[in-house]
Amino acid sequence: MINKSVKNVDEAIADIKDGMTLMVGGFGLCGIPENLIAALVKKGIKNLTCISNNAGVDDFGLGLLLQHKQIKKMIASYVGENAEFERQLLNGELEVELVPQGTLATRCLASGYGMPAIFTPAGVGTEVAEGKETRKFTFHGVEKEYLLEHAFEADFALVKAWKGDTAGNLVYNQTALNFNHAMAIGGKITIAEVEELVEPGELDPNFIHTPGIFVSRIFQGEKYEKRIEQRTVRKRDI
Amino acid sequence: MLDKNGIAKRIAKEVKDGYYVNLGIGIPTLVANFIPKGINVVLQSENGLLGMGPFPFEGEEDPDLINAGKQTITTLPGSVFFDSALSFGMIRARKVNLTILGAMEVAENGDIANWKIPGKMVKGMGGAMDLVASAENIIVAMQHVNKAGESKLLPKCTLPLTGIKCVKKIVTELAVLDILPQGGFKLLERAPGVSIDQIKNATAGKLIIEGNIPEMEL
């Protein structure tokens, strides 16, 4: 087996440079690559374009990169939970491109499927469609207008999985799967951090989400905080 | 007049056996509490879950198990996780039977605006544009008028659109209305104690009233 494992997070990000475009997995704070984000903060890489569904919260997730003004442009579907984000946006320090969530996921996926563009109905007739090519298709008997959206091209994809083997095969846990798979296959160079790194043969080949061919580097992360954004519970009936 | 739970309760009557349903944030989330007993319904959460269960008991929250509102939740027997791209695949391919969401404005041709107020901080559309562009059956849960007392059921939306010609049904604190294919809000039911005149006064768009309009049964 080809061994994709690297010693640590610093080795994993050694060639990420100022001005690059990164896909960053996760939905809210669920399934985010905590170790990779921390290492980018520590290294002080700047002028990044980040493609991620959300922008973290003020003091966690991509919010940490925003705090240190390392992000030049954010491409996301929902950025509501972050006051520092709002401040930078209103001051013109940060560029933002808002993309419908399904379009965002599919533009990552298309990249991994080797397809330069997709047609989607999301955003037709709205400001998202401004300046974009549209085309009518009759599909399943219904004629409708679709928007042409390009696949994302990112220098790196940073993803978080639950388990992985040194061959780069990845398995995610529950809804921490979210954007991680589409980004793992969509990145030019994909770096995966996992909670548990195992030897080839230890994962059941029937139950792997992302085949290792899409993963360039893998390492076992440390000290996962896994912060909860909205803790909602119900009372036990006594 | 209905409160938020009343609106949710009325919408729950539209949920049929065998439906896969996507519930938006706000009043739509409350619909889950009123789904009639004895029917089988699967709730979809667009971050990547079919078979969303209730909130966990205190102490059993799992950071890896959340819904699209980022709330901790649980699964049910038969639940399944999938990636976000596939999640929107099942939405675009119309495998999800019913979408229930909130709105700031709805127009008489079915246009909907619910993501952006010019001049205010824009948080983003999340999955709303994908949902309204693809869903076959969209019910909007909303207040009939805004805080300034102005109608939110309009001839034409004034706010930036989320989707065009997509809303089929609206349930407000005052009424249940269908949007006709040729345009117009067709009044179907009145909320308990609400008069036709109250609904007329609160509706700026074309209101179609035919025959006797019954009071809602809840």
Short mmCIF file of C-alpha atoms in Angstrom, two decimals:
data_model
loop_
_atom_site.label_atom_id
_atom_site.label_comp_id
_atom_site.label_asym_id
_atom_site.label_seq_id
_atom_site.Cartn_x
_atom_site.Cartn_y
_atom_site.Cartn_z
CA MET A 1 0.00 0.00 0.00
CA ILE A 2 1.07 3.55 -0.65
CA ASN A 3 1.74 5.23 2.65
CA LYS A 4 0.11 8.67 2.90
CA SER A 5 0.86 9.29 6.56
CA VAL A 6 2.88 12.31 7.60
CA LYS A 7 4.56 12.83 10.96
CA ASN A 8 2.44 15.70 12.22
CA VAL A 9 0.27 18.63 11.27
CA ASP A 10 3.22 20.94 10.58
CA GLU A 11 4.63 18.56 8.00
CA ALA A 12 1.15 18.21 6.51
CA ILE A 13 0.80 21.96 5.84
CA ALA A 14 4.47 22.68 5.03
CA ASP A 15 3.72 23.82 1.45
CA ILE A 16 0.53 25.81 2.06
CA LYS A 17 1.43 29.38 1.11
CA ASP A 18 0.00 32.89 1.33
CA GLY A 19 -2.75 33.58 -1.19
CA MET A 20 -3.81 29.98 -1.74
CA THR A 21 -7.38 28.65 -1.98
CA LEU A 22 -8.47 26.08 0.59
CA MET A 23 -11.57 23.93 0.97
CA VAL A 24 -12.23 23.46 4.67
CA GLY A 25 -14.61 20.70 5.77
CA GLY A 26 -17.28 20.87 8.46
CA PHE A 27 -20.79 22.18 9.04
CA GLY A 28 -20.85 24.86 11.71
CA LEU A 29 -18.33 23.53 14.23
CA CYS A 30 -19.24 19.89 13.51
CA GLY A 31 -16.52 17.88 11.78
CA ILE A 32 -14.04 20.73 11.32
CA PRO A 33 -10.30 20.02 10.94
CA GLU A 34 -9.34 21.52 14.31
CA ASN A 35 -5.64 20.64 14.17
CA LEU A 36 -5.14 21.93 10.63
CA ILE A 37 -6.87 25.24 11.39
CA ALA A 38 -4.75 25.69 14.55
CA ALA A 39 -1.57 25.00 12.56
CA LEU A 40 -2.52 27.60 9.90
CA VAL A 41 -3.09 30.14 12.67
CA LYS A 42 0.27 29.32 14.27
CA LYS A 43 2.14 29.53 10.96
CA GLY A 44 0.49 32.85 10.12
CA ILE A 45 -0.34 32.06 6.48
CA LYS A 46 -2.23 35.01 5.02
CA ASN A 47 -4.52 36.15 2.21
CA LEU A 48 -6.29 32.83 2.09
CA THR A 49 -9.45 32.15 0.12
CA CYS A 50 -11.51 29.68 2.14
CA ILE A 51 -14.35 27.61 0.72
CA SER A 52 -16.37 26.35 3.67
CA ASN A 53 -20.07 26.12 4.45
CA ASN A 54 -19.70 28.46 7.44
CA ALA A 55 -17.08 30.77 8.93
CA GLY A 56 -16.88 29.34 12.44
CA VAL A 57 -17.66 31.35 15.57
CA ASP A 58 -15.62 34.22 16.99
CA ASP A 59 -13.12 32.10 18.89
CA PHE A 60 -13.27 28.71 17.17
CA GLY A 61 -13.15 27.09 13.77
CA LEU A 62 -12.41 29.43 10.87
CA GLY A 63 -13.17 32.28 13.30
CA LEU A 64 -9.61 31.77 14.58
CA LEU A 65 -8.18 32.53 11.13
CA LEU A 66 -10.49 35.56 10.84
CA GLN A 67 -9.34 36.84 14.23
CA HIS A 68 -5.77 36.94 12.92
CA LYS A 69 -6.89 38.48 9.59
CA GLN A 70 -5.56 35.54 7.59
CA ILE A 71 -8.60 35.20 5.33
CA LYS A 72 -8.93 37.48 2.32
CA LYS A 73 -12.03 35.91 0.83
CA MET A 74 -14.69 33.63 2.24
CA ILE A 75 -16.90 31.48 0.01
CA ALA A 76 -19.75 30.11 2.15
CA SER A 77 -23.50 29.53 2.32
CA TYR A 78 -24.19 30.86 5.82
CA VAL A 79 -21.99 33.10 7.96
CA GLY A 80 -24.38 34.12 10.71
CA GLU A 81 -22.63 33.19 13.93
CA ASN A 82 -19.58 35.40 13.87
CA ALA A 83 -19.29 39.04 15.05
CA GLU A 84 -15.67 39.46 13.92
CA PHE A 85 -16.71 38.29 10.46
CA GLU A 86 -19.43 40.94 10.37
CA ARG A 87 -16.99 43.66 11.50
CA GLN A 88 -14.42 42.78 8.79
CA LEU A 89 -17.13 42.56 6.14
CA LEU A 90 -18.63 45.97 7.00
CA ASN A 91 -15.13 47.53 7.07
CA GLY A 92 -14.35 46.15 3.64
CA GLU A 93 -11.47 44.03 5.01
CA LEU A 94 -13.02 40.78 3.86
CA GLU A 95 -14.50 39.65 0.54
CA VAL A 96 -17.48 37.33 0.72
CA GLU A 97 -19.17 35.21 -1.91
CA LEU A 98 -22.40 33.58 -0.75
CA VAL A 99 -23.29 30.34 -2.50
CA PRO A 100 -26.40 28.18 -1.98
CA GLN A 101 -25.50 25.24 0.22
CA GLY A 102 -26.31 22.51 -2.27
CA THR A 103 -24.45 24.35 -5.00
CA LEU A 104 -21.44 24.71 -2.69
CA ALA A 105 -21.35 20.98 -1.92
CA THR A 106 -21.90 19.97 -5.52
CA ARG A 107 -19.22 22.33 -6.86
CA CYS A 108 -16.74 20.57 -4.54
CA LEU A 109 -18.04 17.16 -5.57
CA ALA A 110 -17.90 17.99 -9.30
CA SER A 111 -14.21 18.73 -8.95
CA GLY A 112 -13.63 15.24 -7.55
CA TYR A 113 -15.76 13.75 -10.33
CA GLY A 114 -13.54 15.43 -12.92
CA MET A 115 -16.36 17.64 -14.19
CA PRO A 116 -15.69 21.35 -14.74
CA ALA A 117 -19.26 22.54 -14.19
CA ILE A 118 -22.77 21.63 -13.14
CA PHE A 119 -26.26 22.86 -13.97
CA THR A 120 -28.47 23.54 -10.97
CA PRO A 121 -31.88 25.21 -10.52
CA ALA A 122 -30.80 26.81 -7.21
CA GLY A 123 -30.65 30.59 -7.51
CA VAL A 124 -32.42 30.92 -10.87
CA GLY A 125 -34.19 34.30 -10.98
CA THR A 126 -32.27 35.61 -7.95
CA GLU A 127 -29.16 37.75 -7.59
CA VAL A 128 -27.08 34.54 -7.39
CA ALA A 129 -27.79 34.11 -11.11
CA GLU A 130 -26.52 37.56 -12.11
CA GLY A 131 -23.91 37.32 -14.86
CA LYS A 132 -24.14 33.53 -15.06
CA GLU A 133 -24.94 31.38 -18.05
CA THR A 134 -28.38 29.73 -17.92
CA ARG A 135 -29.89 27.00 -20.01
CA LYS A 136 -33.31 25.39 -20.30
CA PHE A 137 -33.58 21.62 -19.99
CA THR A 138 -36.59 19.34 -20.13
CA PHE A 139 -35.80 16.87 -17.37
CA HIS A 140 -38.23 14.25 -16.03
CA GLY A 141 -40.89 15.85 -18.21
CA VAL A 142 -40.52 19.36 -16.79
CA GLU A 143 -38.96 22.29 -18.65
CA LYS A 144 -36.96 24.47 -16.31
CA GLU A 145 -34.11 26.94 -16.31
CA TYR A 146 -30.78 25.93 -14.79
CA LEU A 147 -27.66 27.88 -13.81
CA LEU A 148 -24.22 26.90 -14.92
CA GLU A 149 -21.93 26.77 -11.88
CA HIS A 150 -18.22 25.96 -12.10
CA ALA A 151 -16.49 23.27 -10.07
CA PHE A 152 -14.30 24.71 -7.32
CA GLU A 153 -10.58 24.53 -7.86
CA ALA A 154 -8.76 24.57 -4.55
CA ASP A 155 -5.01 24.21 -3.96
CA PHE A 156 -5.72 22.19 -0.82
CA ALA A 157 -8.70 20.53 0.84
CA LEU A 158 -8.46 20.26 4.63
CA VAL A 159 -10.82 17.61 6.01
CA LYS A 160 -11.56 15.83 9.23
CA ALA A 161 -12.52 12.16 9.43
CA TRP A 162 -13.22 9.81 12.33
CA LYS A 163 -10.94 6.96 11.26
CA GLY A 164 -8.45 6.63 8.48
CA ASP A 165 -5.72 4.22 7.47
CA THR A 166 -2.24 5.06 6.26
CA ALA A 167 -3.43 4.37 2.68
CA GLY A 168 -5.67 7.44 3.05
CA ASN A 169 -9.03 5.65 3.22
CA LEU A 170 -11.48 7.66 5.34
CA VAL A 171 -14.54 6.95 7.47
CA TYR A 172 -16.56 9.77 9.03
CA ASN A 173 -18.74 9.77 12.14
CA GLN A 174 -22.46 10.61 11.90
CA THR A 175 -23.23 14.14 10.69
CA ALA A 176 -19.53 15.08 10.97
CA LEU A 177 -19.45 13.61 7.44
CA ASN A 178 -21.20 16.73 6.04
CA PHE A 179 -18.92 18.57 3.56
CA ASN A 180 -15.82 16.54 4.36
CA HIS A 181 -16.30 13.86 1.71
CA ALA A 182 -17.11 16.23 -1.17
CA MET A 183 -14.12 18.38 -0.25
CA ALA A 184 -11.81 15.39 0.27
CA ILE A 185 -12.46 14.27 -3.30
CA GLY A 186 -12.51 17.83 -4.67
CA GLY A 187 -9.17 19.18 -3.47
CA LYS A 188 -6.07 19.21 -5.67
CA ILE A 189 -4.06 18.14 -2.61
CA THR A 190 -6.19 16.72 0.19
CA ILE A 191 -4.97 16.63 3.77
CA ALA A 192 -7.01 14.54 6.19
CA GLU A 193 -6.77 14.66 9.96
CA VAL A 194 -8.35 11.73 11.77
CA GLU A 195 -9.19 10.87 15.33
CA GLU A 196 -7.75 7.42 14.90
CA LEU A 197 -5.11 6.44 12.34
CA VAL A 198 -4.90 2.70 11.72
CA GLU A 199 -2.90 0.30 9.53
CA PRO A 200 -4.22 -0.85 6.11
CA GLY A 201 -6.53 -3.82 6.58
CA GLU A 202 -8.05 -2.60 9.81
CA LEU A 203 -10.93 -0.73 8.11
CA ASP A 204 -13.61 -2.83 6.41
CA PRO A 205 -13.33 -2.05 2.66
CA ASN A 206 -17.16 -2.29 2.47
CA PHE A 207 -17.56 0.67 4.79
CA ILE A 208 -15.20 3.38 3.61
CA HIS A 209 -16.60 6.78 2.63
CA THR A 210 -13.62 8.32 0.82
CA PRO A 211 -11.19 6.06 -1.08
CA GLY A 212 -7.56 6.83 -0.27
CA ILE A 213 -6.74 7.70 -3.90
CA PHE A 214 -8.25 11.14 -3.22
CA VAL A 215 -6.18 11.73 -0.08
CA SER A 216 -2.59 12.96 -0.31
CA ARG A 217 -1.64 13.20 3.36
CA ILE A 218 -3.08 11.82 6.56
CA PHE A 219 -2.24 12.21 10.24
CA GLN A 220 -3.81 11.58 13.61
CA GLY A 221 -5.05 14.79 15.22
CA GLU A 222 -4.76 15.67 18.90
CA LYS A 223 -6.90 17.13 21.67
CA TYR A 224 -10.21 17.36 19.83
CA GLU A 225 -12.37 19.96 21.50
CA LYS A 226 -15.51 19.30 19.37
CA ARG A 227 -17.35 22.35 20.55
CA ILE A 228 -21.18 22.28 20.38
CA GLU A 229 -22.78 25.36 18.82
CA GLN A 230 -26.41 24.87 19.90
CA ARG A 231 -26.73 22.55 22.87
CA THR A 232 -30.38 21.46 22.79
CA VAL A 233 -31.69 18.80 25.17
CA ARG A 234 -34.99 17.48 26.48
CA LYS A 235 -35.98 16.65 30.01
CA ARG A 236 -36.18 13.08 31.11
CA ASP A 237 -39.65 11.88 32.11
CA ILE A 238 -39.43 10.75 35.70
CA MET B 1 -55.92 34.00 15.46
CA LEU B 2 -53.21 31.34 15.76
CA ASP B 3 -49.97 31.46 17.72
CA LYS B 4 -46.78 29.86 16.38
CA ASN B 5 -47.75 26.45 17.70
CA GLY B 6 -51.18 26.82 16.10
CA ILE B 7 -49.60 27.51 12.70
CA ALA B 8 -47.36 24.47 13.15
CA LYS B 9 -50.32 22.34 14.20
CA ARG B 10 -52.31 23.32 11.10
CA ILE B 11 -49.35 22.64 8.79
CA ALA B 12 -48.86 19.22 10.39
CA LYS B 13 -52.21 18.22 8.86
CA GLU B 14 -50.57 18.53 5.41
CA VAL B 15 -47.97 15.90 6.30
CA LYS B 16 -49.03 12.55 4.86
CA ASP B 17 -48.06 8.94 5.54
CA GLY B 18 -44.87 7.97 3.72
CA TYR B 19 -43.56 11.51 3.32
CA TYR B 20 -39.93 12.57 3.55
CA VAL B 21 -40.05 16.11 4.94
CA ASN B 22 -37.53 18.92 5.28
CA LEU B 23 -38.32 21.43 8.03
CA GLY B 24 -36.73 24.88 8.06
CA ILE B 25 -35.69 26.86 11.12
CA GLY B 26 -38.34 28.60 13.28
CA ILE B 27 -42.05 27.71 13.12
CA PRO B 28 -41.39 24.84 10.66
CA THR B 29 -39.29 23.06 13.30
CA LEU B 30 -42.34 23.05 15.60
CA VAL B 31 -44.31 21.04 13.00
CA ALA B 32 -42.42 17.92 14.14
CA ASN B 33 -44.27 18.11 17.48
CA PHE B 34 -47.70 17.83 15.83
CA ILE B 35 -47.28 15.12 13.20
CA PRO B 36 -50.37 12.92 13.53
CA LYS B 37 -49.88 9.67 15.43
CA GLY B 38 -49.98 6.50 13.36
CA ILE B 39 -48.39 7.87 10.19
CA ASN B 40 -44.83 7.20 9.11
CA VAL B 41 -42.83 10.29 8.27
CA VAL B 42 -39.06 10.71 7.90
CA LEU B 43 -37.47 14.08 8.65
CA GLN B 44 -34.53 15.14 6.49
CA SER B 45 -31.83 17.44 7.78
CA GLU B 46 -29.88 18.86 4.85
CA ASN B 47 -26.46 18.67 6.50
CA GLY B 48 -26.77 14.92 5.96
CA LEU B 49 -29.35 12.93 7.90
CA LEU B 50 -32.60 11.12 7.19
CA GLY B 51 -34.56 10.03 10.23
CA MET B 52 -34.01 12.94 12.61
CA GLY B 53 -35.09 12.10 16.15
CA PRO B 54 -35.88 14.33 19.14
CA PHE B 55 -33.34 16.37 21.12
CA PRO B 56 -31.07 14.18 23.28
CA PHE B 57 -31.53 13.80 27.02
CA GLU B 58 -29.27 16.05 29.05
CA GLY B 59 -25.78 14.57 29.19
CA GLU B 60 -26.29 12.56 26.00
CA GLU B 61 -25.49 15.33 23.51
CA ASP B 62 -23.06 14.28 20.80
CA PRO B 63 -21.07 17.01 19.00
CA ASP B 64 -20.92 14.81 15.89
CA LEU B 65 -24.72 14.58 15.68
CA ILE B 66 -26.46 17.85 14.79
CA ASN B 67 -29.23 19.11 12.51
CA ALA B 68 -29.12 21.89 9.91
CA GLY B 69 -29.83 24.44 12.66
CA LYS B 70 -26.65 23.16 14.40
CA GLN B 71 -28.72 21.82 17.29
CA THR B 72 -27.80 18.55 18.99
CA ILE B 73 -30.28 15.84 18.01
CA THR B 74 -30.67 12.05 18.00
CA THR B 75 -31.27 9.36 15.40
CA LEU B 76 -34.07 6.80 15.14
CA PRO B 77 -34.04 3.14 14.10
CA GLY B 78 -33.53 3.22 10.31
CA SER B 79 -31.74 6.59 10.27
CA VAL B 80 -28.98 7.18 7.74
CA PHE B 81 -26.11 9.67 7.40
CA PHE B 82 -24.79 10.90 4.06
CA ASP B 83 -22.64 13.68 2.70
CA SER B 84 -24.02 17.16 2.04
CA ALA B 85 -23.77 16.80 -1.75
CA LEU B 86 -25.94 13.68 -1.74
CA SER B 87 -28.32 15.43 0.63
CA PHE B 88 -29.02 18.10 -1.97
CA GLY B 89 -29.15 15.39 -4.61
CA MET B 90 -32.22 13.93 -2.91
CA ILE B 91 -33.69 17.44 -2.69
CA ARG B 92 -33.07 18.30 -6.38
CA ALA B 93 -34.22 14.87 -7.53
CA ARG B 94 -37.49 15.47 -5.65
CA LYS B 95 -37.18 12.47 -3.39
CA VAL B 96 -38.02 14.79 -0.49
CA ASN B 97 -41.82 15.15 -0.70
CA LEU B 98 -42.47 18.28 1.31
CA THR B 99 -40.49 21.37 2.30
CA ILE B 100 -41.78 23.67 5.04
CA LEU B 101 -40.02 26.98 5.52
CA GLY B 102 -40.44 30.52 6.77
CA ALA B 103 -40.57 33.69 4.65
CA MET B 104 -40.28 37.46 4.92
CA GLU B 105 -42.41 37.98 1.78
CA VAL B 106 -44.38 35.84 -0.65
CA ALA B 107 -45.76 37.14 -3.94
CA GLU B 108 -49.05 36.17 -5.61
CA ASN B 109 -47.08 34.35 -8.36
CA GLY B 110 -45.31 32.13 -5.79
CA ASP B 111 -42.03 34.06 -5.55
CA ILE B 112 -40.44 33.95 -2.11
CA ALA B 113 -37.97 36.23 -0.30
CA ASN B 114 -36.48 35.02 2.96
CA TRP B 115 -32.72 35.50 3.03
CA LYS B 116 -31.64 39.10 2.70
CA ILE B 117 -32.65 42.60 3.79
CA PRO B 118 -30.64 45.24 1.92
CA GLY B 119 -28.67 47.41 4.33
CA LYS B 120 -28.66 44.75 7.04
CA MET B 121 -25.95 42.16 7.68
CA VAL B 122 -26.39 39.35 5.19
CA LYS B 123 -26.00 35.97 6.83
CA GLY B 124 -26.47 33.87 3.73
CA MET B 125 -29.07 31.69 2.10
CA GLY B 126 -27.87 28.37 3.51
CA GLY B 127 -29.87 25.64 1.80
CA ALA B 128 -33.01 27.72 1.20
CA MET B 129 -32.34 28.51 -2.47
CA ASP B 130 -31.67 24.86 -3.29
CA LEU B 131 -34.81 23.77 -1.46
CA VAL B 132 -37.21 26.25 -3.05
CA ALA B 133 -35.78 25.75 -6.54
CA SER B 134 -36.34 22.01 -6.47
CA ALA B 135 -39.08 21.02 -4.05
CA GLU B 136 -42.34 19.90 -5.61
CA ASN B 137 -44.41 20.87 -2.61
CA ILE B 138 -43.49 23.95 -0.58
CA ILE B 139 -45.54 25.23 2.34
CA VAL B 140 -44.62 28.56 3.86
CA ALA B 141 -45.20 29.16 7.56
CA MET B 142 -45.26 32.88 8.28
CA GLN B 143 -46.95 35.84 9.95
CA HIS B 144 -49.48 37.51 7.64
CA VAL B 145 -48.14 41.02 8.41
CA ASN B 146 -44.75 42.33 9.56
CA LYS B 147 -44.02 44.19 12.80
CA ALA B 148 -44.98 47.49 11.14
CA GLY B 149 -48.38 46.00 10.27
CA GLU B 150 -47.62 45.73 6.54
CA SER B 151 -48.77 42.73 4.54
CA LYS B 152 -46.19 40.06 3.70
CA LEU B 153 -48.48 38.57 1.01
CA LEU B 154 -47.75 40.90 -1.88
CA PRO B 155 -48.42 41.48 -5.59
CA LYS B 156 -44.62 41.36 -6.03
CA CYS B 157 -41.76 40.79 -3.57
CA THR B 158 -39.77 43.90 -2.66
CA LEU B 159 -36.84 42.05 -0.99
CA PRO B 160 -34.17 40.07 -2.90
CA LEU B 161 -35.68 36.77 -4.03
CA THR B 162 -34.81 33.32 -2.74
CA GLY B 163 -36.71 31.56 -5.53
CA ILE B 164 -39.29 32.18 -8.20
CA LYS B 165 -42.81 30.77 -8.70
CA CYS B 166 -42.31 28.01 -6.17
CA VAL B 167 -44.60 28.47 -3.15
CA LYS B 168 -47.80 26.37 -3.29
CA LYS B 169 -49.39 26.94 0.09
CA ILE B 170 -49.17 29.45 2.94
CA VAL B 171 -50.29 29.07 6.53
CA THR B 172 -50.38 32.23 8.66
CA GLU B 173 -51.89 33.21 12.00
CA LEU B 174 -55.00 34.28 10.05
CA ALA B 175 -55.52 31.85 7.19
CA VAL B 176 -54.60 28.97 4.91
CA LEU B 177 -54.12 30.04 1.30
CA ASP B 178 -53.11 28.31 -1.92
CA ILE B 179 -51.17 30.09 -4.64
CA LEU B 180 -52.90 29.36 -7.93
CA PRO B 181 -50.85 28.39 -11.00
CA GLN B 182 -52.21 31.47 -12.81
CA GLY B 183 -51.37 33.65 -9.78
CA GLY B 184 -53.31 34.90 -6.76
CA PHE B 185 -53.82 33.87 -3.14
CA LYS B 186 -56.88 31.61 -2.94
CA LEU B 187 -58.35 31.71 0.54
CA LEU B 188 -59.07 28.19 1.81
CA GLU B 189 -59.59 28.48 5.56
CA ARG B 190 -59.86 31.12 8.27
CA ALA B 191 -58.13 30.78 11.64
CA PRO B 192 -60.56 30.42 14.56
CA GLY B 193 -62.29 33.74 15.26
CA VAL B 194 -60.82 35.52 12.23
CA SER B 195 -63.14 37.30 9.79
CA ILE B 196 -62.83 37.51 6.01
CA ASP B 197 -62.39 41.27 6.34
CA GLN B 198 -59.40 40.82 8.65
CA ILE B 199 -57.76 38.60 6.02
CA LYS B 200 -58.64 41.04 3.22
CA ASN B 201 -57.10 43.94 5.16
CA ALA B 202 -53.90 41.98 5.83
CA THR B 203 -53.39 40.79 2.24
CA ALA B 204 -51.86 43.25 -0.25
CA GLY B 205 -51.67 40.78 -3.14
CA LYS B 206 -54.60 39.49 -5.19
CA LEU B 207 -56.92 37.60 -2.83
CA ILE B 208 -59.39 35.15 -4.33
CA ILE B 209 -62.45 34.33 -2.22
CA GLU B 210 -64.97 31.87 -3.59
CA GLY B 211 -67.98 30.57 -1.71
CA ASN B 212 -68.10 29.95 1.99
CA ILE B 213 -64.68 29.95 3.71
CA PRO B 214 -64.65 27.48 6.60
CA GLU B 215 -62.85 27.91 9.88
CA MET B 216 -59.76 25.72 10.34
CA GLU B 217 -60.11 22.47 12.21
CA LEU B 218 -57.14 21.91 14.49
#
